[in-house]
mmCIF file of C-alpha atoms in Angstrom:
data_model
loop_
_atom_site.group_PDB
_atom_site.id
_atom_site.type_symbol
_atom_site.label_atom_id
_atom_site.label_comp_id
_atom_site.label_asym_id
_atom_site.label_seq_id
_atom_site.Cartn_x
_atom_site.Cartn_y
_atom_site.Cartn_z
ATOM 1 C CA UNK A 32 22.180 13.317 26.086
ATOM 2 C CA UNK A 33 22.310 9.591 25.358
ATOM 3 C CA UNK A 34 26.060 9.793 24.916
ATOM 4 C CA UNK A 35 26.533 11.659 28.174
ATOM 5 C CA UNK A 36 24.543 9.117 30.146
ATOM 6 C CA UNK A 37 26.882 6.307 29.099
ATOM 7 C CA UNK A 38 29.898 7.896 30.829
ATOM 8 C CA UNK A 39 30.342 6.710 34.400
ATOM 9 C CA UNK A 40 32.049 8.849 37.021
ATOM 10 C CA UNK A 41 35.298 7.358 38.266
ATOM 11 C CA UNK A 42 36.264 5.450 35.134
ATOM 12 C CA UNK A 43 39.665 6.015 33.490
ATOM 13 C CA UNK A 44 39.808 8.756 30.869
ATOM 14 C CA UNK A 45 40.407 6.317 28.012
ATOM 15 C CA UNK A 46 37.381 4.237 29.030
ATOM 16 C CA UNK A 47 35.242 7.349 29.382
ATOM 17 C CA UNK A 48 36.217 8.396 25.852
ATOM 18 C CA UNK A 49 35.362 4.954 24.536
ATOM 19 C CA UNK A 50 31.977 5.002 26.265
ATOM 20 C CA UNK A 51 31.266 8.476 24.938
ATOM 21 C CA UNK A 52 32.016 7.350 21.398
ATOM 22 C CA UNK A 53 29.782 4.313 21.843
ATOM 23 C CA UNK A 54 26.925 6.501 23.051
ATOM 24 C CA UNK A 55 27.375 8.940 20.200
ATOM 25 C CA UNK A 56 27.482 6.076 17.714
ATOM 26 C CA UNK A 57 24.268 4.567 19.100
ATOM 27 C CA UNK A 58 22.391 7.871 19.189
ATOM 28 C CA UNK A 59 23.359 8.862 15.656
ATOM 29 C CA UNK A 60 22.466 5.433 14.311
ATOM 30 C CA UNK A 61 19.087 5.361 16.072
ATOM 31 C CA UNK A 62 18.128 8.791 14.759
ATOM 32 C CA UNK A 63 19.246 7.936 11.235
ATOM 33 C CA UNK A 64 17.372 4.641 11.281
ATOM 34 C CA UNK A 65 14.232 6.313 12.650
ATOM 35 C CA UNK A 66 14.294 8.877 9.843
ATOM 36 C CA UNK A 67 14.549 6.091 7.267
ATOM 37 C CA UNK A 68 11.658 4.205 8.854
ATOM 38 C CA UNK A 69 9.517 7.333 8.667
ATOM 39 C CA UNK A 70 10.514 7.873 5.042
ATOM 40 C CA UNK A 71 11.534 11.406 5.887
ATOM 41 C CA UNK A 72 14.577 13.480 4.943
ATOM 42 C CA UNK A 73 17.004 10.877 3.544
ATOM 43 C CA UNK A 74 19.699 13.557 3.400
ATOM 44 C CA UNK A 75 19.345 14.130 7.150
ATOM 45 C CA UNK A 76 19.378 10.380 7.775
ATOM 46 C CA UNK A 77 22.557 10.229 5.690
ATOM 47 C CA UNK A 78 24.244 12.827 7.897
ATOM 48 C CA UNK A 79 23.382 11.038 11.149
ATOM 49 C CA UNK A 80 24.473 7.673 9.775
ATOM 50 C CA UNK A 81 27.749 9.129 8.516
ATOM 51 C CA UNK A 82 28.342 10.382 12.067
ATOM 52 C CA UNK A 83 27.634 6.899 13.425
ATOM 53 C CA UNK A 84 30.111 5.374 10.982
ATOM 54 C CA UNK A 85 32.803 7.872 11.976
ATOM 55 C CA UNK A 86 32.709 6.635 15.579
ATOM 56 C CA UNK A 87 32.733 2.897 14.828
ATOM 57 C CA UNK A 88 34.846 1.117 12.242
ATOM 58 C CA UNK A 89 33.747 -2.475 12.820
ATOM 59 C CA UNK A 90 29.932 -2.335 12.638
ATOM 60 C CA UNK A 91 28.550 -2.736 9.135
ATOM 61 C CA UNK A 92 24.921 -1.934 9.920
ATOM 62 C CA UNK A 93 25.221 1.888 9.867
ATOM 63 C CA UNK A 94 26.882 1.592 6.451
ATOM 64 C CA UNK A 95 23.970 -0.575 5.278
ATOM 65 C CA UNK A 96 21.479 2.037 6.474
ATOM 66 C CA UNK A 97 23.567 4.727 4.796
ATOM 67 C CA UNK A 98 23.328 2.770 1.545
ATOM 68 C CA UNK A 99 19.531 2.868 1.793
ATOM 69 C CA UNK A 100 19.548 6.616 2.466
ATOM 70 C CA UNK A 101 21.831 7.259 -0.507
ATOM 71 C CA UNK A 102 19.671 5.061 -2.744
ATOM 72 C CA UNK A 103 16.586 7.057 -1.812
ATOM 73 C CA UNK A 104 18.516 10.126 -2.891
ATOM 74 C CA UNK A 105 19.396 8.279 -6.145
ATOM 75 C CA UNK A 106 23.106 8.395 -5.292
ATOM 76 C CA UNK A 107 23.539 4.801 -6.353
ATOM 77 C CA UNK A 108 27.330 4.735 -6.738
ATOM 78 C CA UNK A 109 27.800 5.853 -3.143
ATOM 79 C CA UNK A 110 25.109 3.426 -2.035
ATOM 80 C CA UNK A 111 26.908 0.508 -3.659
ATOM 81 C CA UNK A 112 30.180 1.483 -1.976
ATOM 82 C CA UNK A 113 28.506 1.730 1.436
ATOM 83 C CA UNK A 114 26.757 -1.590 0.890
ATOM 84 C CA UNK A 115 30.002 -3.340 -0.070
ATOM 85 C CA UNK A 116 31.606 -2.051 3.125
ATOM 86 C CA UNK A 117 28.625 -3.196 5.187
ATOM 87 C CA UNK A 118 28.688 -6.717 3.719
ATOM 88 C CA UNK A 119 32.397 -7.001 4.384
ATOM 89 C CA UNK A 120 32.017 -5.943 8.023
ATOM 90 C CA UNK A 121 28.757 -7.738 8.913
ATOM 91 C CA UNK A 122 28.066 -10.451 6.307
ATOM 92 C CA UNK A 123 25.550 -12.353 8.452
ATOM 93 C CA UNK A 124 23.529 -9.353 9.625
ATOM 94 C CA UNK A 125 19.825 -9.518 8.693
ATOM 95 C CA UNK A 126 19.778 -5.716 8.487
ATOM 96 C CA UNK A 127 22.688 -5.636 6.037
ATOM 97 C CA UNK A 128 20.996 -8.310 3.916
ATOM 98 C CA UNK A 129 17.720 -6.374 4.073
ATOM 99 C CA UNK A 130 19.517 -3.227 2.929
ATOM 100 C CA UNK A 131 20.966 -5.185 0.006
ATOM 101 C CA UNK A 132 17.418 -5.955 -1.064
ATOM 102 C CA UNK A 133 16.272 -2.357 -0.590
ATOM 103 C CA UNK A 134 19.138 -0.904 -2.627
ATOM 104 C CA UNK A 135 18.650 -3.404 -5.441
ATOM 105 C CA UNK A 136 14.904 -2.738 -5.527
ATOM 106 C CA UNK A 137 15.357 1.036 -5.672
ATOM 107 C CA UNK A 138 18.038 0.697 -8.328
ATOM 108 C CA UNK A 139 15.919 -1.700 -10.395
ATOM 109 C CA UNK A 140 12.991 0.710 -10.444
ATOM 110 C CA UNK A 141 15.138 3.756 -11.211
ATOM 111 C CA UNK A 142 15.515 2.630 -14.829
ATOM 112 C CA UNK A 143 13.079 2.387 -17.727
ATOM 113 C CA UNK A 144 12.268 -0.369 -18.320
ATOM 114 C CA UNK A 145 12.603 -1.881 -14.868
ATOM 115 C CA UNK A 146 15.739 -4.009 -14.417
ATOM 116 C CA UNK A 147 14.271 -7.483 -13.890
ATOM 117 C CA UNK A 148 17.635 -8.990 -12.943
ATOM 118 C CA UNK A 149 17.986 -6.539 -10.064
ATOM 119 C CA UNK A 150 14.413 -7.224 -8.982
ATOM 120 C CA UNK A 151 15.373 -10.885 -8.653
ATOM 121 C CA UNK A 152 18.545 -9.916 -6.782
ATOM 122 C CA UNK A 153 16.408 -7.870 -4.385
ATOM 123 C CA UNK A 154 14.057 -10.798 -3.826
ATOM 124 C CA UNK A 155 16.963 -13.142 -3.099
ATOM 125 C CA UNK A 156 18.266 -10.693 -0.509
ATOM 126 C CA UNK A 157 14.858 -10.313 1.147
ATOM 127 C CA UNK A 158 14.416 -14.098 1.282
ATOM 128 C CA UNK A 159 17.875 -14.458 2.823
ATOM 129 C CA UNK A 160 17.107 -11.770 5.415
ATOM 130 C CA UNK A 161 13.949 -13.696 6.337
ATOM 131 C CA UNK A 162 16.032 -16.848 6.763
ATOM 132 C CA UNK A 163 18.442 -14.996 9.049
ATOM 133 C CA UNK A 164 15.633 -13.577 11.216
ATOM 134 C CA UNK A 165 12.060 -14.666 10.398
ATOM 135 C CA UNK A 166 10.643 -12.398 13.133
ATOM 136 C CA UNK A 167 11.601 -9.133 11.424
ATOM 137 C CA UNK A 168 8.641 -7.617 9.544
ATOM 138 C CA UNK A 169 10.759 -5.463 7.198
ATOM 139 C CA UNK A 170 12.187 -8.231 4.957
ATOM 140 C CA UNK A 171 8.678 -9.633 4.488
ATOM 141 C CA UNK A 172 7.465 -6.155 3.529
ATOM 142 C CA UNK A 173 10.408 -5.746 1.158
ATOM 143 C CA UNK A 174 9.660 -9.044 -0.522
ATOM 144 C CA UNK A 175 6.017 -8.053 -0.864
ATOM 145 C CA UNK A 176 6.974 -4.671 -2.340
ATOM 146 C CA UNK A 177 9.113 -6.362 -4.981
ATOM 147 C CA UNK A 178 5.948 -7.640 -6.668
ATOM 148 C CA UNK A 179 3.532 -5.334 -8.482
ATOM 149 C CA UNK A 180 0.538 -5.481 -10.782
ATOM 150 C CA UNK A 181 2.767 -6.237 -13.778
ATOM 151 C CA UNK A 182 3.853 -9.570 -12.290
ATOM 152 C CA UNK A 183 1.947 -12.582 -13.533
ATOM 153 C CA UNK A 184 2.027 -14.238 -10.102
ATOM 154 C CA UNK A 185 1.913 -12.073 -6.976
ATOM 155 C CA UNK A 186 1.114 -14.912 -4.559
ATOM 156 C CA UNK A 187 4.563 -14.869 -2.951
ATOM 157 C CA UNK A 188 4.329 -11.123 -2.447
ATOM 158 C CA UNK A 189 0.887 -11.431 -0.866
ATOM 159 C CA UNK A 190 2.097 -14.214 1.422
ATOM 160 C CA UNK A 191 5.052 -12.091 2.511
ATOM 161 C CA UNK A 192 2.828 -9.107 3.313
ATOM 162 C CA UNK A 193 0.364 -11.299 5.191
ATOM 163 C CA UNK A 194 3.240 -12.589 7.313
ATOM 164 C CA UNK A 195 4.457 -9.023 7.882
ATOM 165 C CA UNK A 196 0.974 -8.053 9.080
ATOM 166 C CA UNK A 197 1.034 -10.937 11.562
ATOM 167 C CA UNK A 198 4.381 -9.688 12.894
ATOM 168 C CA UNK A 199 3.399 -5.994 13.001
ATOM 169 C CA UNK A 200 -0.376 -5.841 13.180
ATOM 170 C CA UNK A 201 -0.480 -2.153 14.154
ATOM 171 C CA UNK A 202 1.453 -0.902 11.117
ATOM 172 C CA UNK A 203 -1.125 0.646 8.736
ATOM 173 C CA UNK A 204 1.369 0.870 5.861
ATOM 174 C CA UNK A 205 1.521 -2.929 5.723
ATOM 175 C CA UNK A 206 -2.274 -3.123 5.567
ATOM 176 C CA UNK A 207 -2.380 -0.612 2.708
ATOM 177 C CA UNK A 208 0.304 -2.460 0.762
ATOM 178 C CA UNK A 209 -1.533 -5.714 1.317
ATOM 179 C CA UNK A 210 -4.778 -4.201 0.040
ATOM 180 C CA UNK A 211 -2.986 -3.016 -3.093
ATOM 181 C CA UNK A 212 -1.534 -6.496 -3.620
ATOM 182 C CA UNK A 213 -4.982 -8.063 -3.217
ATOM 183 C CA UNK A 214 -6.357 -5.678 -5.839
ATOM 184 C CA UNK A 215 -3.542 -6.628 -8.243
ATOM 185 C CA UNK A 216 -4.514 -10.268 -7.737
ATOM 186 C CA UNK A 217 -8.205 -9.542 -8.323
ATOM 187 C CA UNK A 218 -9.104 -10.318 -4.697
ATOM 188 C CA UNK A 219 -11.430 -7.371 -4.102
ATOM 189 C CA UNK A 220 -13.115 -8.783 -1.009
ATOM 190 C CA UNK A 221 -9.776 -9.380 0.712
ATOM 191 C CA UNK A 222 -8.637 -5.886 -0.304
ATOM 192 C CA UNK A 223 -11.776 -4.369 1.211
ATOM 193 C CA UNK A 224 -11.211 -6.271 4.465
ATOM 194 C CA UNK A 225 -7.598 -5.100 4.644
ATOM 195 C CA UNK A 226 -8.645 -1.479 4.098
ATOM 196 C CA UNK A 227 -11.381 -1.742 6.721
ATOM 197 C CA UNK A 228 -8.831 -3.077 9.204
ATOM 198 C CA UNK A 229 -6.609 -0.053 8.531
ATOM 199 C CA UNK A 230 -9.596 2.278 8.925
ATOM 200 C CA UNK A 231 -10.550 0.679 12.250
ATOM 201 C CA UNK A 232 -6.987 1.057 13.477
ATOM 202 C CA UNK A 233 -6.870 4.718 12.384
ATOM 203 C CA UNK A 234 -10.167 5.576 14.106
ATOM 204 C CA UNK A 235 -9.619 3.433 17.177
ATOM 205 C CA UNK A 236 -12.752 1.390 16.556
ATOM 206 C CA UNK A 237 -13.012 -2.381 16.898
#
């Protein structure tokens, strides 16, 4: 439907084909990205993102999203290949840099013990994504997620999650992650306040 609406009557056939491909690319990418945001069906997200890539050879962001989907499926070799392609095509994209952090974080935590070097690589990518676009909540969330209760200092992670909450106040997942980070830091009162804020949002109370 989205693809069809991009085709204008009266345009040359070659332009109509180009517009149709653009619409198909956009629709497939949006659906794939939405599935990743919901944390649902990474294999389905993979299929939509592969379709988006097939209709556009110069946009690295669908490949970056594909890398995240493959990482969630623990197909790390394919994820690394997709990520390399994305960085080559769109090296200054905040989304590509964010995906670099996500893939490194998932890969780091797929091993036992956790790969500390990859954790640091993930954090560098998240920090760089924040530099490229400070208004995006996701890199702040990613940076916050890279810290856990085993870290001796979680202050940077807490600060990142607090900033993410400022940017996306209605996202309950951020509030829950922030509460967990407060607990890891021994800040029980702050954790309780964060959980109450999530509860008020969920119930529609002020």
